[in-house]
């Protein structure tokens, strides 16, 4: 009998190759998105996002930007005249009322409420804030890549000019 034998790779080798391929794939994604890291990418799954390009192209009008970083970070750099509501306040439940008041004050007569857009340094804290606020009934978008992504496209002196077409 002449039976041709098939060589089958051991399962451990197949698993190792698949893991390596997945790692390379994730690495390539992260190389193309330097403002994100793996933790931020994982935490953003299921959280509605908006890119700087989409935001500046007017995909969301009107929009209300809220910085969820700390006061020292905000003092160092922030996007235009955005409001600071630190993630620590949101985690304690204090930030929800502040944000609800901001949305109400920003809503113009005969217009829909502005879309709440959260940002931090790279996205991790704003993703967390979005998840907390959603549980409280507030829908929001997260600026993908945070202020780091914003600064790649927009210089600080251009902030208010760019935001003029977005904010109420």
PDB file of C-alpha atoms in Angstrom:
ATOM      1  CA  UNK A   1       0.000   0.000   0.000  1.00  0.00           C
ATOM      2  CA  UNK A   2       1.218   3.368  -0.949  1.00  0.00           C
ATOM      3  CA  UNK A   3      -0.307   5.883   1.415  1.00  0.00           C
ATOM      4  CA  UNK A   4       0.995   9.390   1.309  1.00  0.00           C
ATOM      5  CA  UNK A   5       1.362  10.736   4.787  1.00  0.00           C
ATOM      6  CA  UNK A   6       0.376  14.300   5.573  1.00  0.00           C
ATOM      7  CA  UNK A   7       2.562  16.294   7.823  1.00  0.00           C
ATOM      8  CA  UNK A   8       0.494  18.160  10.367  1.00  0.00           C
ATOM      9  CA  UNK A   9       1.939  20.975  12.404  1.00  0.00           C
ATOM     10  CA  UNK A  10       1.745  20.488  16.150  1.00  0.00           C
ATOM     11  CA  UNK A  11      -1.058  22.489  17.792  1.00  0.00           C
ATOM     12  CA  UNK A  12       1.370  24.452  19.948  1.00  0.00           C
ATOM     13  CA  UNK A  13       3.165  25.658  16.821  1.00  0.00           C
ATOM     14  CA  UNK A  14      -0.097  26.714  15.167  1.00  0.00           C
ATOM     15  CA  UNK A  15      -1.077  28.612  18.331  1.00  0.00           C
ATOM     16  CA  UNK A  16       2.328  30.291  18.490  1.00  0.00           C
ATOM     17  CA  UNK A  17       2.119  31.380  14.839  1.00  0.00           C
ATOM     18  CA  UNK A  18      -1.412  32.736  15.326  1.00  0.00           C
ATOM     19  CA  UNK A  19      -0.356  34.656  18.449  1.00  0.00           C
ATOM     20  CA  UNK A  20       2.635  36.119  16.637  1.00  0.00           C
ATOM     21  CA  UNK A  21       0.471  37.163  13.677  1.00  0.00           C
ATOM     22  CA  UNK A  22      -2.040  38.813  16.018  1.00  0.00           C
ATOM     23  CA  UNK A  23       0.765  40.629  17.832  1.00  0.00           C
ATOM     24  CA  UNK A  24       2.217  41.903  14.567  1.00  0.00           C
ATOM     25  CA  UNK A  25      -1.247  43.050  13.469  1.00  0.00           C
ATOM     26  CA  UNK A  26      -1.866  44.971  16.685  1.00  0.00           C
ATOM     27  CA  UNK A  27       1.647  46.424  16.450  1.00  0.00           C
ATOM     28  CA  UNK A  28       1.003  47.691  12.941  1.00  0.00           C
ATOM     29  CA  UNK A  29      -2.249  49.303  14.062  1.00  0.00           C
ATOM     30  CA  UNK A  30      -0.471  51.028  16.936  1.00  0.00           C
ATOM     31  CA  UNK A  31       2.317  52.241  14.653  1.00  0.00           C
ATOM     32  CA  UNK A  32      -0.280  53.910  12.459  1.00  0.00           C
ATOM     33  CA  UNK A  33      -1.957  55.478  15.493  1.00  0.00           C
ATOM     34  CA  UNK A  34       0.914  56.687  17.678  1.00  0.00           C
ATOM     35  CA  UNK A  35      -1.361  58.679  19.985  1.00  0.00           C
ATOM     36  CA  UNK A  36      -2.969  55.435  21.166  1.00  0.00           C
ATOM     37  CA  UNK A  37      -1.541  52.670  23.281  1.00  0.00           C
ATOM     38  CA  UNK A  38      -2.847  49.163  23.824  1.00  0.00           C
ATOM     39  CA  UNK A  39      -4.635  50.013  27.099  1.00  0.00           C
ATOM     40  CA  UNK A  40      -6.384  52.985  25.485  1.00  0.00           C
ATOM     41  CA  UNK A  41      -7.323  50.930  22.440  1.00  0.00           C
ATOM     42  CA  UNK A  42      -8.856  48.155  24.550  1.00  0.00           C
ATOM     43  CA  UNK A  43     -10.706  50.574  26.843  1.00  0.00           C
ATOM     44  CA  UNK A  44     -12.236  52.338  23.830  1.00  0.00           C
ATOM     45  CA  UNK A  45     -14.019  49.261  22.493  1.00  0.00           C
ATOM     46  CA  UNK A  46     -17.716  50.018  22.533  1.00  0.00           C
ATOM     47  CA  UNK A  47     -17.251  53.736  23.341  1.00  0.00           C
ATOM     48  CA  UNK A  48     -18.410  56.083  20.578  1.00  0.00           C
ATOM     49  CA  UNK A  49     -15.419  57.957  19.124  1.00  0.00           C
ATOM     50  CA  UNK A  50     -14.817  60.927  16.851  1.00  0.00           C
ATOM     51  CA  UNK A  51     -11.522  61.782  15.173  1.00  0.00           C
ATOM     52  CA  UNK A  52     -10.018  65.251  14.960  1.00  0.00           C
ATOM     53  CA  UNK A  53     -10.614  65.178  11.201  1.00  0.00           C
ATOM     54  CA  UNK A  54     -14.308  64.283  11.615  1.00  0.00           C
ATOM     55  CA  UNK A  55     -14.774  66.926  14.289  1.00  0.00           C
ATOM     56  CA  UNK A  56     -13.105  69.724  12.333  1.00  0.00           C
ATOM     57  CA  UNK A  57     -15.007  68.708   9.178  1.00  0.00           C
ATOM     58  CA  UNK A  58     -18.249  69.467  11.031  1.00  0.00           C
ATOM     59  CA  UNK A  59     -19.506  65.918  11.481  1.00  0.00           C
ATOM     60  CA  UNK A  60     -20.926  66.982  14.840  1.00  0.00           C
ATOM     61  CA  UNK A  61     -22.604  70.362  15.152  1.00  0.00           C
ATOM     62  CA  UNK A  62     -23.058  71.764  17.665  1.00  0.00           C
ATOM     63  CA  UNK A  63     -20.501  70.115  19.879  1.00  0.00           C
ATOM     64  CA  UNK A  64     -19.449  70.734  23.471  1.00  0.00           C
ATOM     65  CA  UNK A  65     -15.853  69.816  24.313  1.00  0.00           C
ATOM     66  CA  UNK A  66     -15.005  68.861  27.900  1.00  0.00           C
ATOM     67  CA  UNK A  67     -11.478  68.203  29.168  1.00  0.00           C
ATOM     68  CA  UNK A  68     -11.417  65.373  31.744  1.00  0.00           C
ATOM     69  CA  UNK A  69      -7.733  65.680  32.679  1.00  0.00           C
ATOM     70  CA  UNK A  70      -6.329  67.167  35.883  1.00  0.00           C
ATOM     71  CA  UNK A  71      -6.049  70.906  36.602  1.00  0.00           C
ATOM     72  CA  UNK A  72      -2.233  70.936  36.159  1.00  0.00           C
ATOM     73  CA  UNK A  73      -2.579  69.269  32.738  1.00  0.00           C
ATOM     74  CA  UNK A  74      -5.344  71.686  31.747  1.00  0.00           C
ATOM     75  CA  UNK A  75      -3.224  74.646  32.855  1.00  0.00           C
ATOM     76  CA  UNK A  76      -0.305  73.421  30.731  1.00  0.00           C
ATOM     77  CA  UNK A  77      -2.406  73.054  27.556  1.00  0.00           C
ATOM     78  CA  UNK A  78      -6.062  72.710  26.649  1.00  0.00           C
ATOM     79  CA  UNK A  79      -8.169  73.010  23.519  1.00  0.00           C
ATOM     80  CA  UNK A  80      -9.457  76.573  23.179  1.00  0.00           C
ATOM     81  CA  UNK A  81     -12.069  77.650  25.698  1.00  0.00           C
ATOM     82  CA  UNK A  82     -13.073  74.130  26.663  1.00  0.00           C
ATOM     83  CA  UNK A  83     -14.278  73.437  30.184  1.00  0.00           C
ATOM     84  CA  UNK A  84     -12.390  71.286  32.656  1.00  0.00           C
ATOM     85  CA  UNK A  85     -14.313  68.574  34.502  1.00  0.00           C
ATOM     86  CA  UNK A  86     -11.679  66.206  35.892  1.00  0.00           C
ATOM     87  CA  UNK A  87     -12.245  62.451  35.700  1.00  0.00           C
ATOM     88  CA  UNK A  88     -11.858  62.364  39.494  1.00  0.00           C
ATOM     89  CA  UNK A  89     -14.954  64.580  39.825  1.00  0.00           C
ATOM     90  CA  UNK A  90     -16.852  62.413  37.363  1.00  0.00           C
ATOM     91  CA  UNK A  91     -15.887  59.250  39.276  1.00  0.00           C
ATOM     92  CA  UNK A  92     -17.170  60.842  42.493  1.00  0.00           C
ATOM     93  CA  UNK A  93     -20.461  61.818  40.841  1.00  0.00           C
ATOM     94  CA  UNK A  94     -19.762  65.556  41.127  1.00  0.00           C
ATOM     95  CA  UNK A  95     -18.920  65.999  37.458  1.00  0.00           C
ATOM     96  CA  UNK A  96     -22.255  64.708  36.169  1.00  0.00           C
ATOM     97  CA  UNK A  97     -24.165  67.728  37.487  1.00  0.00           C
ATOM     98  CA  UNK A  98     -21.534  70.119  36.132  1.00  0.00           C
ATOM     99  CA  UNK A  99     -21.748  68.519  32.682  1.00  0.00           C
ATOM    100  CA  UNK A 100     -25.566  68.483  32.704  1.00  0.00           C
ATOM    101  CA  UNK A 101     -25.526  72.210  33.545  1.00  0.00           C
ATOM    102  CA  UNK A 102     -22.965  72.844  30.782  1.00  0.00           C
ATOM    103  CA  UNK A 103     -25.134  71.065  28.219  1.00  0.00           C
ATOM    104  CA  UNK A 104     -28.222  73.033  29.319  1.00  0.00           C
ATOM    105  CA  UNK A 105     -26.356  76.371  29.166  1.00  0.00           C
ATOM    106  CA  UNK A 106     -24.943  75.502  25.738  1.00  0.00           C
ATOM    107  CA  UNK A 107     -28.288  74.558  24.231  1.00  0.00           C
ATOM    108  CA  UNK A 108     -29.558  77.374  22.060  1.00  0.00           C
ATOM    109  CA  UNK A 109     -33.286  78.030  21.624  1.00  0.00           C
ATOM    110  CA  UNK A 110     -34.895  75.922  18.890  1.00  0.00           C
ATOM    111  CA  UNK A 111     -31.770  73.752  18.550  1.00  0.00           C
ATOM    112  CA  UNK A 112     -30.878  70.256  19.627  1.00  0.00           C
ATOM    113  CA  UNK A 113     -28.604  69.853  22.622  1.00  0.00           C
ATOM    114  CA  UNK A 114     -24.925  69.925  21.674  1.00  0.00           C
ATOM    115  CA  UNK A 115     -23.090  66.642  21.377  1.00  0.00           C
ATOM    116  CA  UNK A 116     -20.839  66.115  24.382  1.00  0.00           C
ATOM    117  CA  UNK A 117     -17.254  65.424  23.272  1.00  0.00           C
ATOM    118  CA  UNK A 118     -14.779  64.328  25.937  1.00  0.00           C
ATOM    119  CA  UNK A 119     -11.016  64.463  25.690  1.00  0.00           C
ATOM    120  CA  UNK A 120      -7.948  63.791  27.801  1.00  0.00           C
ATOM    121  CA  UNK A 121      -4.281  63.249  26.901  1.00  0.00           C
ATOM    122  CA  UNK A 122      -4.688  60.143  24.704  1.00  0.00           C
ATOM    123  CA  UNK A 123      -8.171  58.740  25.344  1.00  0.00           C
ATOM    124  CA  UNK A 124      -8.027  56.402  28.353  1.00  0.00           C
ATOM    125  CA  UNK A 125      -9.617  58.765  30.898  1.00  0.00           C
ATOM    126  CA  UNK A 126     -12.163  60.147  28.447  1.00  0.00           C
ATOM    127  CA  UNK A 127     -13.234  56.588  27.555  1.00  0.00           C
ATOM    128  CA  UNK A 128     -13.687  55.885  31.258  1.00  0.00           C
ATOM    129  CA  UNK A 129     -15.592  59.165  31.757  1.00  0.00           C
ATOM    130  CA  UNK A 130     -17.853  58.369  28.806  1.00  0.00           C
ATOM    131  CA  UNK A 131     -18.721  54.978  30.278  1.00  0.00           C
ATOM    132  CA  UNK A 132     -19.545  56.551  33.670  1.00  0.00           C
ATOM    133  CA  UNK A 133     -21.630  59.319  32.116  1.00  0.00           C
ATOM    134  CA  UNK A 134     -23.523  56.855  29.940  1.00  0.00           C
ATOM    135  CA  UNK A 135     -24.608  54.979  33.079  1.00  0.00           C
ATOM    136  CA  UNK A 136     -25.956  58.328  34.317  1.00  0.00           C
ATOM    137  CA  UNK A 137     -27.913  58.785  31.078  1.00  0.00           C
ATOM    138  CA  UNK A 138     -25.518  61.174  29.306  1.00  0.00           C
ATOM    139  CA  UNK A 139     -24.386  60.216  25.836  1.00  0.00           C
ATOM    140  CA  UNK A 140     -21.013  61.411  24.627  1.00  0.00           C
ATOM    141  CA  UNK A 141     -18.291  60.937  22.063  1.00  0.00           C
ATOM    142  CA  UNK A 142     -14.598  60.590  22.831  1.00  0.00           C
ATOM    143  CA  UNK A 143     -12.006  62.506  20.846  1.00  0.00           C
ATOM    144  CA  UNK A 144      -9.840  59.688  19.476  1.00  0.00           C
ATOM    145  CA  UNK A 145      -6.251  60.191  20.591  1.00  0.00           C
ATOM    146  CA  UNK A 146      -7.167  63.115  22.872  1.00  0.00           C
ATOM    147  CA  UNK A 147      -5.292  66.386  22.897  1.00  0.00           C
ATOM    148  CA  UNK A 148      -2.204  64.656  21.486  1.00  0.00           C
ATOM    149  CA  UNK A 149      -4.099  63.881  18.278  1.00  0.00           C
ATOM    150  CA  UNK A 150      -5.595  67.398  18.253  1.00  0.00           C
ATOM    151  CA  UNK A 151      -2.140  68.999  18.524  1.00  0.00           C
ATOM    152  CA  UNK A 152      -0.862  66.946  15.596  1.00  0.00           C
ATOM    153  CA  UNK A 153      -3.279  68.892  13.375  1.00  0.00           C
ATOM    154  CA  UNK A 154      -4.085  72.128  15.194  1.00  0.00           C
ATOM    155  CA  UNK A 155      -1.739  74.585  16.898  1.00  0.00           C
ATOM    156  CA  UNK A 156      -2.912  76.224  20.155  1.00  0.00           C
ATOM    157  CA  UNK A 157      -3.305  79.643  18.501  1.00  0.00           C
ATOM    158  CA  UNK A 158      -5.749  78.123  15.965  1.00  0.00           C
ATOM    159  CA  UNK A 159      -8.008  76.419  18.551  1.00  0.00           C
ATOM    160  CA  UNK A 160     -10.712  79.053  18.897  1.00  0.00           C
ATOM    161  CA  UNK A 161     -10.901  79.685  15.163  1.00  0.00           C
ATOM    162  CA  UNK A 162     -11.421  75.966  14.510  1.00  0.00           C
ATOM    163  CA  UNK A 163     -13.847  75.575  17.422  1.00  0.00           C
ATOM    164  CA  UNK A 164     -15.920  78.559  16.270  1.00  0.00           C
ATOM    165  CA  UNK A 165     -17.524  76.406  13.583  1.00  0.00           C
ATOM    166  CA  UNK A 166     -18.177  73.511  15.989  1.00  0.00           C
ATOM    167  CA  UNK A 167     -19.270  74.985  19.300  1.00  0.00           C
ATOM    168  CA  UNK A 168     -22.701  76.503  19.906  1.00  0.00           C
TER     169      UNK A 168
END
